[in-house]
Amino acid sequence: MKTHILGYPRIGSKRELKHACEKYWSGRISKDELLEEGRKIRESNWRAQLDAGLDFSPVNDFSFYDQVLDMIVMIGAVPGRYQEIIDKDSKAPGLDVYFAMARGKQENGIDIPAMEMTKWFDTNYHYIVPEFVQDQKFQLNAEKILSELEETKKLGVNPKPVIIGPVSMLLLGKEKENDFDKFELLSELLPVYRKLIHKLRENGIEWIQVDEPYLVTDLSEEEKEAYRSSYSELTKELDGIKLMLTTYFDDVSKNIDLVSSLPSHGLHIDLSRAPDQLDVILGKWPKEKCLSLGVVNGRNIWKNNIENSLALIKNASGQWDDDKLFIATSCSLLHVPYDLRLEKKLSSEIRDWLSFAQQKLQEVVFLKQAFLDPGKVQEELDANKTSIQSRLESKVLHQPKVRDRVAKLTSDDYKRGSEFAIRKKLQKEMLGLPMFPTTTIGSFPQTKEVRKWRSRFKRNKVSVEEYEKFILEETKQAIRKQENIGLDVLVHGEFERNDMVEYFGEQLDGFTFTRYAWVQSYGSRCVKPPIIFGDISRPKPMTVDWTTKAQNMTDRPVKGMLTGPVTILQWSFVRDDQPRSETATQIALAIRDEVSDLESAGVKIIQVDEPALREGLPLSKENRKQYLDWAIDCFRLATSSVKDETQIHTHMCYSEFNDIIEHIALMDADVITIECSRSQMELLDAFIQFRYPNDIGPGVYDIHSPRVPSIKEVTVLLEKALEVLAPDQLWVNPDCGLKTRKWEETEKSLLAMVDAANEVRNRGSV
Ligand code: GLN
Ligand code: ZN
């Protein structure tokens, strides 16, 4: 029996990689210094794995920005627009081209937009979307993976290179030209994979982890055929080297006949997410092949229930040759924080229930020991049982009042007073906004200054009064700037907030927080998800004070700004002792109270952000309806207490929404602002088939890049939107919040946006 993990966090236990990247981007450190920081992180990750006693360690799970972007470079699929910045003398694109693909580049007359970014399956991690064209060429650039392999040799690590398989690689990407099918590119792509396998074989590799996460989805015949033809082509190169087909985030059993027919040597399955698949897999997966059991949850931070995991392992072992079994994490540990030992301030009761990446390494190794020789580790086994039991029985989990309120909900609690058409009229009279109203999504630049003040405040270095005076001044300036730019609906700017989920979690009961438990969200951006351990309630109003203060500074309407229940759920580590829907309903009630309090305080527009709604969508179609039903119910529960005159907005981003647009309409928000500029408004295609009933602001410029759009660009996008949307339906706004941007580019971009809105307004009147 062997142990392995599918990947390790790479941002550094103190976010060293984030800091180094950001310094490099702003010219404060050299390329060599950045490369050295990356090397140090890899070394420390591998050492942790060696110390834990893992049999195999992943290689190429490290990335300076994103593992899909690394693969794009590895297969030579750099889009044509970056050619002008590729150094003609070097074969492979260098680090600067790599970062330009991720972030765009606008300097010295060069102006190249970034590649699109979207969510990695149902996680809050974002990957760079591969772009394919009809005459796409591929070419192997294996330097990264090979040099990382070299590093493992010095450390004595047993390396298992990790790559994304060819079919998933195509499925992750997008055709950038019409009238061709990306699967036509397989014949071009597979030789590159063969060359790669050849190189790895030359390096004495035994196992390659080939991630094919799409194997858990509902595959079309064409996709299945792509799997068959690809893998039969790849086997020609194997000659002793073994492929571990790796799946996660859902159940692969629906495709097990296909998977069993592929010539691989091993299959990894996610038993944390889908334990029920084990029996089907044991029945159908060929007995002479290896099976990797993902029993340690890579998506959550709860201590492993060793008894449950051992039961799964024993079940497998009863029908399998132990030599051919692997014990593993369910997926890459990318999605969990580094090390629980850093959290000195957590309550000891809660701490005892948790396990981060470092601890999960030990759990994987412990499971093997406990399976082989339980007598030797009886004490640890008993301790695990006690700890698991203590959480389920703990008093801090249960609030009868909350449960009672949930039990008494009726269908009226999920409905606005009148239908949208009536509300729209009343809101129009009340707000008096022009055609194509302009607004932003909520946050304004979180400058160094703002972050410094907040961190000093958190460390009790400044008083509440001083801190609040500072925030108030920032808010006032943001309001003035918005007035000067000419925006119609203003926001207070969110200067008092660190993070859109943490800010609310900190004020709600049932949550706890960590100090260093950062998880990568995209590139150098990390989030520190709160931990939901118990029933949730809101002791007192959370945002009323700042919102009303901002409203008192201006005659224009200021939107109240809240995070929605599904997003709070999705971006937290959620208790696993009750269904997620139940936890979401409790959060929805807390937000509902906040919405009501904002309204009572005179706030006329309230935005409830749900950027994470789409990412929670189950990968298998059969589970989707159930999820959407409760997710949308929770949004409606949170927002339906208000009068018809009060305008509810929502915002969504980072995903593609075309496939759930009808459900989004069921949320019945009066206005939705939604990301789509990076994809050139592909979202709008959905409205050809489906007439979106309420108001909508498709984002007109990309806020993930410092690039300033031209008036023309924005005008063109607005015109494109008007081809499928009614003029009195269209709002004008950026793609997302502006917290990661600088003021300079923000003001310029918003001015261009307002000018474009004016231009379209004026055209409309002639
Ligand atoms: N209101 C939030 C902001 O502007 C929304 C962020 C998001 O959608 N991710 O920052
Ligand atoms: Zn957003």
Tab-separated table of N, CA and C in Angstrom, residues 56 146 149-150 153 157-161 197-208 239-242:
chain	number	residue	atom	x	y	z
A	56	PHE	N	4.984	9.089	-2.225
A	56	PHE	CA	5.197	9.877	-3.449
A	56	PHE	C	4.855	11.339	-3.192
A	146	LEU	N	10.778	19.729	-15.771
A	146	LEU	CA	12.046	18.994	-15.668
A	146	LEU	C	12.957	19.609	-14.611
A	149	LEU	N	11.759	18.600	-11.315
A	149	LEU	CA	12.146	17.199	-11.070
A	149	LEU	C	13.581	17.107	-10.567
A	150	GLU	N	14.432	17.887	-11.211
A	150	GLU	CA	15.841	17.946	-10.805
A	150	GLU	C	15.943	18.302	-9.318
A	153	LYS	N	15.372	15.512	-6.855
A	153	LYS	CA	16.432	14.497	-6.746
A	153	LYS	C	17.382	14.843	-5.614
A	157	VAL	N	13.284	13.150	-2.629
A	157	VAL	CA	11.841	12.958	-2.743
A	157	VAL	C	11.558	11.946	-3.848
A	158	ASN	N	10.542	11.121	-3.663
A	158	ASN	CA	10.125	10.216	-4.725
A	158	ASN	C	9.082	10.950	-5.575
A	159	PRO	N	9.474	11.427	-6.751
A	159	PRO	CA	8.606	12.369	-7.458
A	159	PRO	C	7.511	11.711	-8.293
A	160	LYS	N	6.374	12.362	-8.288
A	160	LYS	CA	5.275	11.950	-9.150
A	160	LYS	C	4.814	13.210	-9.889
A	161	PRO	N	5.270	13.390	-11.134
A	161	PRO	CA	4.877	14.593	-11.861
A	161	PRO	C	3.354	14.667	-12.032
A	197	ILE	N	5.835	12.650	-22.050
A	197	ILE	CA	5.928	11.361	-21.357
A	197	ILE	C	7.296	10.733	-21.608
A	198	HIS	N	7.743	10.880	-22.852
A	198	HIS	CA	9.060	10.355	-23.202
A	198	HIS	C	10.145	10.975	-22.318
A	199	LYS	N	10.079	12.277	-22.172
A	199	LYS	CA	11.076	12.977	-21.346
A	199	LYS	C	11.008	12.516	-19.893
A	200	LEU	N	9.803	12.343	-19.390
A	200	LEU	CA	9.655	11.938	-17.991
A	200	LEU	C	10.194	10.515	-17.815
A	201	ARG	N	9.972	9.705	-18.824
A	201	ARG	CA	10.491	8.335	-18.760
A	201	ARG	C	12.015	8.350	-18.716
A	202	GLU	N	12.590	9.208	-19.555
A	202	GLU	CA	14.054	9.338	-19.535
A	202	GLU	C	14.574	9.732	-18.158
A	203	ASN	N	13.712	10.417	-17.409
A	203	ASN	CA	14.098	10.844	-16.068
A	203	ASN	C	13.803	9.817	-14.989
A	204	GLY	N	13.437	8.632	-15.418
A	204	GLY	CA	13.255	7.538	-14.453
A	204	GLY	C	11.980	7.612	-13.638
A	205	ILE	N	10.989	8.288	-14.171
A	205	ILE	CA	9.729	8.430	-13.422
A	205	ILE	C	8.927	7.133	-13.460
A	206	GLU	N	8.299	6.821	-12.301
A	206	GLU	CA	7.467	5.625	-12.253
A	206	GLU	C	5.993	5.960	-12.541
A	207	TRP	N	5.478	6.967	-11.816
A	207	TRP	CA	4.065	7.323	-11.954
A	207	TRP	C	3.921	8.762	-12.434
A	208	ILE	N	2.988	8.987	-13.352
A	208	ILE	CA	2.573	10.352	-13.685
A	208	ILE	C	1.127	10.503	-13.248
A	239	ASP	N	5.684	2.422	-22.111
A	239	ASP	CA	6.862	1.587	-21.952
A	239	ASP	C	7.396	1.610	-20.514
A	240	GLY	N	6.574	1.174	-19.583
A	240	GLY	CA	7.067	1.089	-18.199
A	240	GLY	C	6.606	2.216	-17.304
A	241	ILE	N	6.403	3.384	-17.857
A	241	ILE	CA	5.943	4.493	-17.018
A	241	ILE	C	4.427	4.338	-16.818
A	242	LYS	N	3.931	4.704	-15.634
A	242	LYS	CA	2.510	4.443	-15.340
A	242	LYS	C	1.716	5.741	-15.216
